[in-house]
Coordinates of C-alpha atoms in Angstrom, one line a residue:
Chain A
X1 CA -4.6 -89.3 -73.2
X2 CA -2.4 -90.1 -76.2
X3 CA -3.5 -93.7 -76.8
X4 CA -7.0 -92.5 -76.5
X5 CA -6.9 -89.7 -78.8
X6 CA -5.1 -92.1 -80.8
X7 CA -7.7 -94.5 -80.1
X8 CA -10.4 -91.9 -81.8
X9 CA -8.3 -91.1 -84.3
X10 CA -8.4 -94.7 -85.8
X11 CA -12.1 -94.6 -85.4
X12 CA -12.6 -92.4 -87.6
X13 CA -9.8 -92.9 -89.8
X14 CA -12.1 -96.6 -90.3
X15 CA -15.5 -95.1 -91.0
X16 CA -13.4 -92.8 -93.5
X17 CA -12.3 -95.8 -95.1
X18 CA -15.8 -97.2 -95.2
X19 CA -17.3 -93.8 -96.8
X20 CA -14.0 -93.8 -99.1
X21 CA -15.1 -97.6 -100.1
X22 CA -19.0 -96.9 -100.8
X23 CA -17.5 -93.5 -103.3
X24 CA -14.9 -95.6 -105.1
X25 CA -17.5 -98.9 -105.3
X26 CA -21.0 -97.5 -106.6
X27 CA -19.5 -94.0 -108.5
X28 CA -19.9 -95.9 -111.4
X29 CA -22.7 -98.3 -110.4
X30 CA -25.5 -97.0 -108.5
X31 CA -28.4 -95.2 -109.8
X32 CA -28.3 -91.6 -108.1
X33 CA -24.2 -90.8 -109.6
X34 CA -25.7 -92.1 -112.9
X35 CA -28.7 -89.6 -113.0
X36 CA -26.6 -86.2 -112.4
X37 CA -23.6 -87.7 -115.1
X38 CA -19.6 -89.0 -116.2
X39 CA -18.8 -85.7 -114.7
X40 CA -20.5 -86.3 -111.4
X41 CA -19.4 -90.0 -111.5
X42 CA -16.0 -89.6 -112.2
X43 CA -15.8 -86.6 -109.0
X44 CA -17.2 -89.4 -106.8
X45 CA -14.6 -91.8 -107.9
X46 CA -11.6 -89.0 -107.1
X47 CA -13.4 -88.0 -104.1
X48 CA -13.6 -91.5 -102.7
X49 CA -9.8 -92.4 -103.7
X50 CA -8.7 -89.2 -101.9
X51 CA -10.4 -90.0 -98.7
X52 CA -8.8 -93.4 -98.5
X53 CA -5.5 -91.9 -99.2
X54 CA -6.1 -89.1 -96.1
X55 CA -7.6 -91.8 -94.3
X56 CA -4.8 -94.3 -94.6
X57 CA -2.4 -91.5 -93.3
X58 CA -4.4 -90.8 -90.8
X59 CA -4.7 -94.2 -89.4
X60 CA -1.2 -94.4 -89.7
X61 CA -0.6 -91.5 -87.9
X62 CA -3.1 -92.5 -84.8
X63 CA -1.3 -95.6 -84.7
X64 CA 1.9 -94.2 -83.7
X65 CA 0.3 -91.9 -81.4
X66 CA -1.6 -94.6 -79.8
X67 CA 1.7 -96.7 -79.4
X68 CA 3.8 -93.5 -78.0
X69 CA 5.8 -93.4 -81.1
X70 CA 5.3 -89.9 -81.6
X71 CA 8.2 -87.7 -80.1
X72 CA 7.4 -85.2 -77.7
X73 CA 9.6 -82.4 -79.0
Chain B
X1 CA -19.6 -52.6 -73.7
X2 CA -21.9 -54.0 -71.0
X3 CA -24.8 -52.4 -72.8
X4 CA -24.2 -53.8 -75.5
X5 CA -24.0 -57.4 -74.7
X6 CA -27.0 -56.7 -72.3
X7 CA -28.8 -55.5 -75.5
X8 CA -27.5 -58.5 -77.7
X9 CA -28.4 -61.3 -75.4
X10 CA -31.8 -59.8 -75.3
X11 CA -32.6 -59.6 -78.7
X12 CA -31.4 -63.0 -79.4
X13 CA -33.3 -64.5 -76.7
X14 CA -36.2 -62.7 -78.2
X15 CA -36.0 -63.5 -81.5
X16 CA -35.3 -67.4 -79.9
X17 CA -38.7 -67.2 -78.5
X18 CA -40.4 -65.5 -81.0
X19 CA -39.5 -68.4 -83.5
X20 CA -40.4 -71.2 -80.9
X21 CA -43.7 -69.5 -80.5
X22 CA -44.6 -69.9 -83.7
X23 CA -43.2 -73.2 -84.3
X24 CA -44.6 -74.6 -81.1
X25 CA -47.8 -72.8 -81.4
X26 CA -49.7 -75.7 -82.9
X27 CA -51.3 -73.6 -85.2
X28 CA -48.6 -74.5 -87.5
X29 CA -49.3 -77.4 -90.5
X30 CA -45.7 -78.6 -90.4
X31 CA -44.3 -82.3 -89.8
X32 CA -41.2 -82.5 -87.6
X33 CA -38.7 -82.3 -90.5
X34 CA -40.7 -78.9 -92.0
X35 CA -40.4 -77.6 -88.5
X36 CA -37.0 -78.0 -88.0
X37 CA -36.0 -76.6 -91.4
X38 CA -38.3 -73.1 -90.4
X39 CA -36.8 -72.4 -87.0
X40 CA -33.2 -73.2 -89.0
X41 CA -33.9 -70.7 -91.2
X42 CA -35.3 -68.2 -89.1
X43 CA -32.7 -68.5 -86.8
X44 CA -29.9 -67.6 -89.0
X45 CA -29.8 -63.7 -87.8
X46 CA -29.4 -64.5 -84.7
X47 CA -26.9 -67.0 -84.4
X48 CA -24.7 -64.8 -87.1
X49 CA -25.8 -61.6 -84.8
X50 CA -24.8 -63.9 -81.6
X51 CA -21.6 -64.9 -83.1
X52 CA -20.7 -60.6 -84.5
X53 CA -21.3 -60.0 -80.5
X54 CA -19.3 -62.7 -79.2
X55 CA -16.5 -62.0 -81.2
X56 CA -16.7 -58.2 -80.8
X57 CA -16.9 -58.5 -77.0
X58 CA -13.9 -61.2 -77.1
X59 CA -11.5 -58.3 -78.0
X60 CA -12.3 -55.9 -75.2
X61 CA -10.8 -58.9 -72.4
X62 CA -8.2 -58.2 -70.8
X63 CA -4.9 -59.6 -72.6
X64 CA -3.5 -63.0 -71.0
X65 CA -0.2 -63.6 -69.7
X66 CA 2.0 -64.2 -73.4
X67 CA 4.4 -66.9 -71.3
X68 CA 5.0 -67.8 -67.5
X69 CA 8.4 -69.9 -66.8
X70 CA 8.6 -73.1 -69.2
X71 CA 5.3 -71.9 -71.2
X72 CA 4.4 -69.7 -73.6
X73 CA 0.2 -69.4 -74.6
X74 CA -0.3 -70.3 -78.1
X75 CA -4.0 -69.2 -78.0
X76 CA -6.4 -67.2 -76.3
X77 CA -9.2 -68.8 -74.2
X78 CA -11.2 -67.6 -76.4
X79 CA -9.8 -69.2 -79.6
X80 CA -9.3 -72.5 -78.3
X81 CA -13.3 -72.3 -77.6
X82 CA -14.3 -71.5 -80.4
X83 CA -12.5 -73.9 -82.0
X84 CA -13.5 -76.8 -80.3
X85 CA -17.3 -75.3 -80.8
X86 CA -16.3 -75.3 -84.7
X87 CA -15.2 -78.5 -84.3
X88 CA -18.3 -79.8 -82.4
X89 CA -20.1 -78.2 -85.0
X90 CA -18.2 -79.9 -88.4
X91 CA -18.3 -83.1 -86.9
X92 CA -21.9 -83.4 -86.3
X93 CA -22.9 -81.9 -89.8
X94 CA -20.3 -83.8 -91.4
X95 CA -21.5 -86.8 -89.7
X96 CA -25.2 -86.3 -90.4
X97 CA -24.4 -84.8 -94.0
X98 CA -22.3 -87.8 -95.1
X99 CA -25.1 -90.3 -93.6
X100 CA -27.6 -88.6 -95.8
X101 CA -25.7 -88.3 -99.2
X102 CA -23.9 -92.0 -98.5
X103 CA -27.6 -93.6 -97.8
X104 CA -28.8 -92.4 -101.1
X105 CA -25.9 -93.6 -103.3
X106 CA -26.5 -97.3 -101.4
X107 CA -30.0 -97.1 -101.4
X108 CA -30.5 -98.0 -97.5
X109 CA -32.7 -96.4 -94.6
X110 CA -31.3 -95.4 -90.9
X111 CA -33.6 -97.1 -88.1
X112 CA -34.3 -93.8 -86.8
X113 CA -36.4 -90.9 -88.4
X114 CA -35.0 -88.9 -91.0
X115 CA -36.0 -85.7 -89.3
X116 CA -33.3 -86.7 -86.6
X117 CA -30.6 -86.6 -89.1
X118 CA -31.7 -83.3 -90.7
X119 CA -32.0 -81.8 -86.9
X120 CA -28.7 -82.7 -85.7
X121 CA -27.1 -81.6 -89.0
X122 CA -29.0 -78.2 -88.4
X123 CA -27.5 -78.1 -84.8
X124 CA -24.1 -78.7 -86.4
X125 CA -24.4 -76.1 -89.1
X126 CA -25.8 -73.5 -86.1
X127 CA -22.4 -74.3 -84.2
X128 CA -20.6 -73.4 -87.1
X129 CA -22.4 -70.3 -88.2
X130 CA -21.8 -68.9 -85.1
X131 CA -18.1 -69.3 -85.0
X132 CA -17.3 -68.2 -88.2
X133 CA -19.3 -65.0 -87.4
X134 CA -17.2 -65.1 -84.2
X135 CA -14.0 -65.7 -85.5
X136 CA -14.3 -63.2 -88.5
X137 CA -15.6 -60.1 -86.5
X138 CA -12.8 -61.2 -83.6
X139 CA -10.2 -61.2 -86.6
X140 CA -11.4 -57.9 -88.4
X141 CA -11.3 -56.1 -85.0
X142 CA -7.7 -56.6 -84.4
X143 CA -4.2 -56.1 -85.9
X144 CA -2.6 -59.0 -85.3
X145 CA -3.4 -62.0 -88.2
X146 CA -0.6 -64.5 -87.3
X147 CA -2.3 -67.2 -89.1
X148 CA -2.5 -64.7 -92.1
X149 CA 0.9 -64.7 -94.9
X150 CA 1.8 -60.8 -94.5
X151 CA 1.4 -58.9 -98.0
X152 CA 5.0 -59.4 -100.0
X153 CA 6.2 -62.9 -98.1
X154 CA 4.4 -65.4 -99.7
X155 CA 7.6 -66.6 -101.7
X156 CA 9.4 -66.5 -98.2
X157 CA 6.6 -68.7 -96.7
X158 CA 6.4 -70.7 -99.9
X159 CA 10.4 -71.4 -99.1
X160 CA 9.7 -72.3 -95.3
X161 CA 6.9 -74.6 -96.8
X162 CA 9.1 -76.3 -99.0
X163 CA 11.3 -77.2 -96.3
X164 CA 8.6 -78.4 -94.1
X165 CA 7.4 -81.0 -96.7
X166 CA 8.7 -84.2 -97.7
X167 CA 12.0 -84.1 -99.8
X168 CA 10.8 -84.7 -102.4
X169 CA 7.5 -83.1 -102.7
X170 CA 9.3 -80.1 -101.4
X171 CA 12.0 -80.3 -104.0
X172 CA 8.6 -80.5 -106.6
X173 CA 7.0 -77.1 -105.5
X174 CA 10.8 -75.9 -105.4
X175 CA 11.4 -76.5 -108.9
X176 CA 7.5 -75.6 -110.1
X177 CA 8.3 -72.2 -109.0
X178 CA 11.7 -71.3 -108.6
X179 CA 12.9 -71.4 -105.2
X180 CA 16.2 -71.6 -104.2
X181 CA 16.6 -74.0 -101.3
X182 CA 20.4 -73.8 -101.0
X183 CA 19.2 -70.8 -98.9
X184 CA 18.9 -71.2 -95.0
X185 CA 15.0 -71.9 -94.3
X186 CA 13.5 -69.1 -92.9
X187 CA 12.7 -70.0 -89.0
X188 CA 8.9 -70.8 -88.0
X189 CA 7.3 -68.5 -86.2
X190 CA 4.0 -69.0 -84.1
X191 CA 2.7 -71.0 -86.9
X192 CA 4.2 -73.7 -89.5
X193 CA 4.9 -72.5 -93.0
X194 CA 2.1 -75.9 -93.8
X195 CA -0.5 -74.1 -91.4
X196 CA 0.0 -70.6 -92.8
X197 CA 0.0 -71.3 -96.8
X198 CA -1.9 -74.7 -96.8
X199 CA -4.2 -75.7 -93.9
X200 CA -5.7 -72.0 -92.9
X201 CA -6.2 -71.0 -96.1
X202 CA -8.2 -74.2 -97.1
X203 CA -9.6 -74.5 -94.3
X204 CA -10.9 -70.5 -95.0
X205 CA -12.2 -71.3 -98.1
X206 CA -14.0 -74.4 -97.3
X207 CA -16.0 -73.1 -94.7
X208 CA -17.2 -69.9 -96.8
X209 CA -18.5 -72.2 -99.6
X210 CA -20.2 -74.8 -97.0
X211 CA -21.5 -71.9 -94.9
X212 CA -22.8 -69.6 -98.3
X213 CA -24.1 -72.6 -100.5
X214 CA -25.7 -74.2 -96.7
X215 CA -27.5 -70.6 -96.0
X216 CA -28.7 -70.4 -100.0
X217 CA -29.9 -73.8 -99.3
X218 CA -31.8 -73.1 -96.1
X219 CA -33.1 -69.6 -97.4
X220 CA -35.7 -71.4 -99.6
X221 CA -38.0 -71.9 -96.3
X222 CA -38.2 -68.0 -95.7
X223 CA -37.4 -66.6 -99.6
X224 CA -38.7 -68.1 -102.9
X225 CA -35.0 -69.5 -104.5
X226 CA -34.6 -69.8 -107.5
X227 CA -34.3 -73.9 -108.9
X228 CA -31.8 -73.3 -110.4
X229 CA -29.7 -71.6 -108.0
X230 CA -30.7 -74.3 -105.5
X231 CA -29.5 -76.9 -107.6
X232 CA -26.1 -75.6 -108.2
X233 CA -26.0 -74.9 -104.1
X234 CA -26.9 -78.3 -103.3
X235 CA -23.7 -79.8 -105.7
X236 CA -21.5 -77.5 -104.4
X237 CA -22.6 -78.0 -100.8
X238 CA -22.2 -81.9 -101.2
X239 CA -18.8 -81.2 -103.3
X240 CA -17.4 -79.1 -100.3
X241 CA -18.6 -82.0 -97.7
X242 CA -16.4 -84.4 -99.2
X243 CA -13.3 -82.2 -99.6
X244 CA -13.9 -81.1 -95.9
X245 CA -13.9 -84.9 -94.6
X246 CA -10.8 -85.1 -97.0
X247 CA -9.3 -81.9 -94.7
X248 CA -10.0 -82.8 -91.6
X249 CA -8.4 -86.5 -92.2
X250 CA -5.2 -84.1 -93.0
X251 CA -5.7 -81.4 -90.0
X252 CA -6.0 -84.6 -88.1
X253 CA -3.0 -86.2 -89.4
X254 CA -0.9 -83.8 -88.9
X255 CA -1.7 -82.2 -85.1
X256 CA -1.5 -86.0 -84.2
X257 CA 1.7 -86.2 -85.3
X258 CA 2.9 -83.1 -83.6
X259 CA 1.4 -83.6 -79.8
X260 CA 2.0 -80.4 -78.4
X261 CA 0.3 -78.6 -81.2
X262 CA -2.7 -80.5 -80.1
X263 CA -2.4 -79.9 -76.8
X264 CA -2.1 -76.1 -76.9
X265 CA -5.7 -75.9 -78.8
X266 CA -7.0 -78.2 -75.8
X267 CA -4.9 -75.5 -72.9
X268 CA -3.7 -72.7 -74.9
X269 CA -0.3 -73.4 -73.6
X270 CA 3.0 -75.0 -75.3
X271 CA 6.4 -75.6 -73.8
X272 CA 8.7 -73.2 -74.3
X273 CA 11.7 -76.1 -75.2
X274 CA 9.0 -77.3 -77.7
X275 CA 8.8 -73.5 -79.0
X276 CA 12.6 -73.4 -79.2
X277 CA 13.1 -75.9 -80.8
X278 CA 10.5 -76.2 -83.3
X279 CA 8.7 -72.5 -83.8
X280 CA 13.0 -70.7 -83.5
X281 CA 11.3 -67.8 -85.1
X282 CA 8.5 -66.9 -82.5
X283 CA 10.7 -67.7 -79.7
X284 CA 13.1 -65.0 -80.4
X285 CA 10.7 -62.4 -80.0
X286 CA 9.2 -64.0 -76.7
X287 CA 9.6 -61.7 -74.0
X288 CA 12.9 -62.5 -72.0
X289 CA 12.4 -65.0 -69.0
X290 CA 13.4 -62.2 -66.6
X291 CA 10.4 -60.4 -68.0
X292 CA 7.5 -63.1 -67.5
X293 CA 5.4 -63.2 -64.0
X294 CA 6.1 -66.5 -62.3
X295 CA 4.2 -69.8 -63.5
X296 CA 1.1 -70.1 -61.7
X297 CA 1.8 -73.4 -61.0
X298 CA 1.8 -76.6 -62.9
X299 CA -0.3 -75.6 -66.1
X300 CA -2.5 -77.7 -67.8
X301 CA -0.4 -78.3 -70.6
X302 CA 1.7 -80.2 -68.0
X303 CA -1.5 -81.9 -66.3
X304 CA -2.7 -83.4 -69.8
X305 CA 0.7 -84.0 -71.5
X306 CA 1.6 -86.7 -68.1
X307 CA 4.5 -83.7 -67.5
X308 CA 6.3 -85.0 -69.9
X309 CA 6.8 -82.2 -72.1

């Protein structure tokens, strides 16, 4: 059960990453952040970065659950 | 209390049908997505009313067994439910939600409909309307808020959170607001000092603005809104989607790294050694072993964990 949840939890710790990319990659490049603003543009870039760090830990953290590292007690 | 759930059910099921039968009448001059976004709307009352009932009803069960030999209950039947219907519920609007905002910003189409996306995100945000309706009459019929910092002990919980954290963020928040941490931490009770003054509260906050700016959002259909209202709803709705992914990726981290957390809000049960050594504070006012009726067996906390807790 552990190395599946753990399993999962990499899953979605990856398509966190992706999202986290897309933010940090077009906040300052595509069309839709430009229309609404620096303000808007700079939230997506924060918002992005802040994912990838969660996600990072995370995937970190489903790692060693996946591998048993994690104690019981 | 019969009557009264007698009476709910039926007037949700009625207003259910009542909205299909207009929808599905085919008198109607709506697409799929304009379809969808009516019975949404319309179905807000009830799901809220369904969730006040639910909750309401949840208090008058009987109480569950606190502890049996070896394990204590962390949560109620009930509570792990309706968390894991929460959870259903933020993972397909988060899902669908993040799909619709990320496609725009990269300028690229799903190969199925865009009605699809809008329904499932509307079955999401109905999962999670009914448990907050749940969870906040369940909470405002009872005494007991464990997850709650009592009035007067936030500094004491601020203390047991600084110990919980990393050195030297701890050490930070110590010195940002004057805590002494030569003192003995306080002991953690049935919660962590990090669930009770950082995660619950965030977690509180975050679903009141998804759930208020979602229900501003989706009362356009049935109530002439405002554009400028909508338009500050709509930022803050997408705002709160990102810093809910963000929490979630946290509230994920940090059950996975503290197994039979997870495993109580899967069985409602923790072992008591776990308790003991971890939650000192709740385990002291456990009732005494002598006290407990006999374990019913092995419990499912055992079954999942492979009995090695």
């Amino acid at each position: 059960m552990r190395a599946l949840t753990g399993a999962l939890g990499l899953v979605w710790a990856a398509a966190n990453l992706l999202a986290a990319w897309v933010l940090v990659t077009k906040s300052f490049t595509a069309l839709v952040p430009a229309k609404e603003g620096g303000l808007a543009q700079l939230l997506i870039l924060l918002g992005g970065l802040a994912l990838a760090v969660f996600a990072v830990a995370l995937g970190w953290s489903s790692l060693r659950l996946a591998l048993g590292e994690t104690p019981n007690d | 209390m019969k009557w009264l759930a007698t009476l709910g059910l039926a007037g949700t099921t009625l207003g259910f049908i009542a909205i299909a039968g207009q929808a599905f009448s085919g008198a109607q001059p709506w697409d799929a997505e304009l379809s969808d976004n009516f019975i949404f709307a319309k179905a807000i009352p009830f799901i809220l009313g369904l969730g006040v009932l639910v909750g309401a009803l949840r208090r008058t069960a009987a109480p569950t067994s606190p502890a049996t030999d070896g394990h204590v209950r962390r949560f109620s039947p009930g509570t792990v439910a309706g968390h894991w219907i929460n959870a259903a519920g933020v993972f397909l609007a988060l899902g669908t939600g993040s799909w619709q905002y990320l496609r725009g910003i990269v300028g690229v189409d799903a190969p199925v409909p865009l009605y699809l996306f809008y329904r499932v995100h509307y079955i999401g945000a109905t999962l999670i309307l009914f448990s907050a309706a749940n969870f906040l009459t369940y909470w405002a019929l009872g005494v007991e808020t464990p997850l709650l910092v009592p009035r007067g002990q936030w500094l004491r919980h601020l203390r047991g959170l600084a110990h919980e954290l990393p050195r030297s963020t701890g050490t930070l928040l110590a010195d940002l607001i004057g805590l002494d941490m030569k003192r003995t931490p306080p002991p953690v009770e049935q919660f962590t000092y990090y669930e009770k003054t950082v995660s619950f509260p965030i977690w509180l906050i975050l679903i009141a603005l998804i759930t208020v700016s979602g229900l501003i959002k989706a009362l356009r259909y049935v109530y002439p809104v405002p554009g400028g209202v909508l338009y500050w709803a709509s930022g803050v709705h997408v705002a709160t989607m990102v810093l809910i992914a963000i929490k979630l990726l946290d509230h994920m981290r940090y059950v996975f790294g503290r197994w039979p957390l997870l495993v109580s809000m899967c069985t409602t049960w923790i072992s008591e050694r776990y308790v003991q050594a971890r939650h000192p504070g709740w385990h002291k006012q456990l009732p005494a072993g002598s006290e407990r009726p006999a374990a019913p067996g092995p419990s499912p906390a055992e079954a999942m964990a492979g009995g090695s807790e």
